[in-house]
CSV table of C-alpha atoms and ligand atoms in Angstrom, one decimal:
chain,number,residue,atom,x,y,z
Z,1,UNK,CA,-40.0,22.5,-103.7
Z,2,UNK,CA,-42.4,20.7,-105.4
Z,3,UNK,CA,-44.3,17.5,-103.1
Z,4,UNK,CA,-46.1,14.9,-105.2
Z,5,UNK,CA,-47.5,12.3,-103.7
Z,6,UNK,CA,-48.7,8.8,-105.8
Z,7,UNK,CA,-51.3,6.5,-104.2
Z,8,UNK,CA,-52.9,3.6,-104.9
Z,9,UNK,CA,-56.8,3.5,-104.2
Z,10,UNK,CA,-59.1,5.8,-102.8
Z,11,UNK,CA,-59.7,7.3,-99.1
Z,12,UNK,CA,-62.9,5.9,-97.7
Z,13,UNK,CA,-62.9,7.8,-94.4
Z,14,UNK,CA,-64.2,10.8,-93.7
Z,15,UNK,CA,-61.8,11.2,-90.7
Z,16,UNK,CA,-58.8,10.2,-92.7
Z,17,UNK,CA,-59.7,13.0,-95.5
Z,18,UNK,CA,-60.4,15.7,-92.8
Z,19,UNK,CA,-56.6,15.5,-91.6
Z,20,UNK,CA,-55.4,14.8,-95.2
Z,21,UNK,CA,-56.9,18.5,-95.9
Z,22,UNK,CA,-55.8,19.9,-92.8
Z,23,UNK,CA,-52.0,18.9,-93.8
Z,24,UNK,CA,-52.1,19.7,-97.2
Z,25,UNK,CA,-53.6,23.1,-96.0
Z,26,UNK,CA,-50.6,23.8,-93.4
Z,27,UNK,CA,-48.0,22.4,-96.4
Z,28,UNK,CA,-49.3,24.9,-98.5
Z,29,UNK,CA,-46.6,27.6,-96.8
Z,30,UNK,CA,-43.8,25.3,-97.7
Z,31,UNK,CA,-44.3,23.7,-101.0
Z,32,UNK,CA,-46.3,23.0,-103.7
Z,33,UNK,CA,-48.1,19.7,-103.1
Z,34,UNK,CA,-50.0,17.3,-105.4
Z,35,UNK,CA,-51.4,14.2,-104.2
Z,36,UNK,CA,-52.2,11.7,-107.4
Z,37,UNK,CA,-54.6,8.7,-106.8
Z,38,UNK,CA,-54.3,6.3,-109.0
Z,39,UNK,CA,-56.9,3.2,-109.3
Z,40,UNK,CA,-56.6,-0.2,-107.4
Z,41,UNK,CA,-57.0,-3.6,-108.6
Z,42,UNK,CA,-59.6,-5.3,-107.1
Z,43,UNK,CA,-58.8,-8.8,-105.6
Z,44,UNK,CA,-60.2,-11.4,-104.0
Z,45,UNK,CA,-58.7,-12.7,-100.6
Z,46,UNK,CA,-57.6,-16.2,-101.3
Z,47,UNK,CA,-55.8,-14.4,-105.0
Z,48,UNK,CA,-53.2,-16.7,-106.4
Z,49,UNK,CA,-49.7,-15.6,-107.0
Z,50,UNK,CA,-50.2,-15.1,-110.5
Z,51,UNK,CA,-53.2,-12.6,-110.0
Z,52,UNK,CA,-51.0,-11.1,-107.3
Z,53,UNK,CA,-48.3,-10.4,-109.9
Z,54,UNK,CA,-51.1,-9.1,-112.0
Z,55,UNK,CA,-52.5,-6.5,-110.6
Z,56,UNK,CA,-49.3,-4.9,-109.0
Z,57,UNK,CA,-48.4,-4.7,-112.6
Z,58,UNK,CA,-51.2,-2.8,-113.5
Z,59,UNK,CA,-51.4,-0.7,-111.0
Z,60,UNK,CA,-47.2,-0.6,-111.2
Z,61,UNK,CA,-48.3,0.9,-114.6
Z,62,UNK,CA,-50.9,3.5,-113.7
Z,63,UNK,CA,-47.8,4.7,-111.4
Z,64,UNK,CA,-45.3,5.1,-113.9
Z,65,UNK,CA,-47.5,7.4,-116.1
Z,66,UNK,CA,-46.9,10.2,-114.0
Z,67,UNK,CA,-43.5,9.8,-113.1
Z,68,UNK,CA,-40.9,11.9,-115.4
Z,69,UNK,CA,-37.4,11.0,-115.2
Z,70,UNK,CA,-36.3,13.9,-113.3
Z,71,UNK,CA,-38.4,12.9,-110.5
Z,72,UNK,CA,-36.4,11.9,-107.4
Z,73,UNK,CA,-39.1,8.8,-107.2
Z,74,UNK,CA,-39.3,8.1,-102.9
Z,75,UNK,CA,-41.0,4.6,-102.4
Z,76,UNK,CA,-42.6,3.7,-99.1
Z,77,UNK,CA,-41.6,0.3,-98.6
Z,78,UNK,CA,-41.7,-1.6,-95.1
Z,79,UNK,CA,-37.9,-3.1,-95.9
Z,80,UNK,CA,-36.9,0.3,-96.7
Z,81,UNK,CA,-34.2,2.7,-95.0
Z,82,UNK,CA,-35.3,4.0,-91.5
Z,83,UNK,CA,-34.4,7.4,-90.3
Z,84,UNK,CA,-35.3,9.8,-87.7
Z,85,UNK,CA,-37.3,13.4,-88.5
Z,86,UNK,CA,-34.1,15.1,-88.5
Z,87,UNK,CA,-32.1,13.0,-90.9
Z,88,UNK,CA,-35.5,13.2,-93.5
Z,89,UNK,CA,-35.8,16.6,-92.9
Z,90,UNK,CA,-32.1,17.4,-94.1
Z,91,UNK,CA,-32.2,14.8,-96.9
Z,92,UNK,CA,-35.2,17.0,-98.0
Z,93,UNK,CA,-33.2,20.0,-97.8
Z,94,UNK,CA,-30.1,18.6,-99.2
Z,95,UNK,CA,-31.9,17.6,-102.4
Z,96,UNK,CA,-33.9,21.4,-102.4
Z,97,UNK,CA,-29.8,22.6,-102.3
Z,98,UNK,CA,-28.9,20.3,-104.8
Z,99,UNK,CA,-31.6,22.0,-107.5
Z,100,UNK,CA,-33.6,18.6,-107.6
Z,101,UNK,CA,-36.8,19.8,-106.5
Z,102,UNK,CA,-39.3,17.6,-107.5
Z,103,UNK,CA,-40.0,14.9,-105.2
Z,104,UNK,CA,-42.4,12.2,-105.9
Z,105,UNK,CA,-43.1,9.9,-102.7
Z,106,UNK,CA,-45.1,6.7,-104.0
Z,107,UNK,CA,-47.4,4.7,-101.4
Z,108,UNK,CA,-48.2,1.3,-102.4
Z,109,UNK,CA,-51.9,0.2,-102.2
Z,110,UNK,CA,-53.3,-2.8,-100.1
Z,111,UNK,CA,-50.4,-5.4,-101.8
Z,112,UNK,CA,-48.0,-3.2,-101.7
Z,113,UNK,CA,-45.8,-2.0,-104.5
Z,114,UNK,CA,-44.5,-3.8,-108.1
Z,115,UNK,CA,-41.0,-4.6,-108.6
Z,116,UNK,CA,-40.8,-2.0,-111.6
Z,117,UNK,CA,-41.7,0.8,-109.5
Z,118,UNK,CA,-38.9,-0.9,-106.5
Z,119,UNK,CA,-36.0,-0.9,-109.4
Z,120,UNK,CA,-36.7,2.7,-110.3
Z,121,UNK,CA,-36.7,4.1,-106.6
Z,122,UNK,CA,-33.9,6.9,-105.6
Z,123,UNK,CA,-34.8,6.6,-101.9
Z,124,UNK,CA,-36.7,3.5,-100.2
Z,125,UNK,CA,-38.0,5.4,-97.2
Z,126,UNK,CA,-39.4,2.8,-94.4
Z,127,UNK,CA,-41.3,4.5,-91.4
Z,128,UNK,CA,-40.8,1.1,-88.9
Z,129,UNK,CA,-40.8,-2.9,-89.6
Z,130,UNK,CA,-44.7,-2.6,-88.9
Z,131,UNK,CA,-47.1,-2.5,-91.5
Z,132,UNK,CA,-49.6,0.3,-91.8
Z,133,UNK,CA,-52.4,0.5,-94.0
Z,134,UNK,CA,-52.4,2.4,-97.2
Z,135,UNK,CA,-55.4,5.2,-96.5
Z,136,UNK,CA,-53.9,5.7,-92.8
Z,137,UNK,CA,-50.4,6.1,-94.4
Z,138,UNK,CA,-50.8,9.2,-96.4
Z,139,UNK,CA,-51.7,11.2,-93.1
Z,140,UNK,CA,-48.8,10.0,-91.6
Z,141,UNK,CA,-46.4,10.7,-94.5
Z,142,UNK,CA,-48.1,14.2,-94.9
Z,143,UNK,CA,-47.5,14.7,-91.0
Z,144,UNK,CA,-43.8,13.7,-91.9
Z,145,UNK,CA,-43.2,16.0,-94.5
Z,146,UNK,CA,-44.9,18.9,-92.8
Z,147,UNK,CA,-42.9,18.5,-90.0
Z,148,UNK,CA,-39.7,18.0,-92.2
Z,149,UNK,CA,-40.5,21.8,-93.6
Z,150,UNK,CA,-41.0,23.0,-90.1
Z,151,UNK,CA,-37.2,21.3,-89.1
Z,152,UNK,CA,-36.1,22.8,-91.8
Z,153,UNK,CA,-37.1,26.4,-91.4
Z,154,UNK,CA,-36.1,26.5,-87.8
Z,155,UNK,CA,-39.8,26.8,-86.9
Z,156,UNK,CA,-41.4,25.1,-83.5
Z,157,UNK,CA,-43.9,22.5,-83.7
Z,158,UNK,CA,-44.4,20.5,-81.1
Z,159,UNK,CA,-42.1,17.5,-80.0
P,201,SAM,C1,-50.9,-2.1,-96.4
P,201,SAM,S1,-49.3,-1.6,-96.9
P,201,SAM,C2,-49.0,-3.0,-98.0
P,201,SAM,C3,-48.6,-4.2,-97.4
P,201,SAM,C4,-48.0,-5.1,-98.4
P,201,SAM,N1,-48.1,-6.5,-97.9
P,201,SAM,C5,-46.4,-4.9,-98.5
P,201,SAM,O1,-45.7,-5.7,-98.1
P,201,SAM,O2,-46.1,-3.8,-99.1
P,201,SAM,C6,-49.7,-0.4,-98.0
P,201,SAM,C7,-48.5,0.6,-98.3
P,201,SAM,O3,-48.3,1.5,-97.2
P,201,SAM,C8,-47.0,1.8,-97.1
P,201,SAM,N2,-46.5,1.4,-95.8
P,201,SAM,C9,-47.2,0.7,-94.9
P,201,SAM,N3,-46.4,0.6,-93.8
P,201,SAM,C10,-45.2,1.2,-94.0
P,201,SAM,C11,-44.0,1.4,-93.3
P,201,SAM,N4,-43.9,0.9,-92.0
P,201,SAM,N5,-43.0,2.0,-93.9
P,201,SAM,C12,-43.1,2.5,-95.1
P,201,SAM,N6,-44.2,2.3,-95.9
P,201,SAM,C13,-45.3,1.7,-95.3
P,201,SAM,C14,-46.2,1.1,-98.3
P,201,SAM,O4,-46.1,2.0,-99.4
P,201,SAM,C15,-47.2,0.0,-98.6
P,201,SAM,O5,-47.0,-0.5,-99.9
């Protein structure tokens, strides 16, 4: 199976980096992975609506530039569909079965994610009502997949 993952913006920690590698190094048994970042828009605080709606655009557009339309396109979104480990881990599997390998998980940057990107969506995957920030969020998608592999396989990994 083939894991890409889109992001907007960069990670700044070096803490946050270290456990991206580490999980990308233990995923490397289970899948091919690609993590894609693409670049944030930069604005101010106090942005009005209309430079809101800007720069989700733009980056909404950076986004779709790597997604083909095979992709089975899986948007973090807060108002999403929640699920337990199990029920990801065999939705994973069911799509492996099902030939559509290439799964493309998209993680919004700090204003989240444009509509365009929302429509396309095949699965809205939400990880609680609370909000998480973007860097943070990648290790604990990455921790989500890996243990999704681990379900799947039968393996152990701790509880
Ligand atoms: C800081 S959040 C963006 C918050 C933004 N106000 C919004 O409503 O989307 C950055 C990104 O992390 C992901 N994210 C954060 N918390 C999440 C959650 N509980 N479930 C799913 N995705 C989440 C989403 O992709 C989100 O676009």
């Amino acid at each position: 199976m083939n894991i890409r993952i889109i992001t907007v913006g960069k990670i700044k920690e070096k803490y946050l980096t270290l456990a991206i590698q580490e999980y990308a190094k233990r995923l490397n048994s289970y899948c091919r992975l690609e993590i894609i970042e693409v670049k944030d828009e930069k604005i101010p605080e106090n942005a009005s609506e209309a430079q809101r709606t800007k720069a989700l655009q733009s980056e909404g557009k950076r986004i779709l530039n790597y997604l083909k339309e095979q992709d089975i396109l899986v948007t973090l979104e807060i108002c999403g569909d929640q699920m337990d480990s199990q029920s990801f881990a065999q939705k994973i599997e069911t799509y492996g079965i099902q030939g559509k390998s290439q799964l493309t998980f998209v993680i919004g940057g700090s204003i989240g994610l444009c509509p365009e990107i929302k429509k396309r969506s095949n699965w809205k995957l939400s990880f609680s009502e609370m909000t998480f920030p973007h860097q943070l969020f990648r290790v604990i998608l990455l921790e989500q997949v890996y243990r999704a592999f681990k379900i799947i396989n039968g393996e152990t990994y701790h509880k």
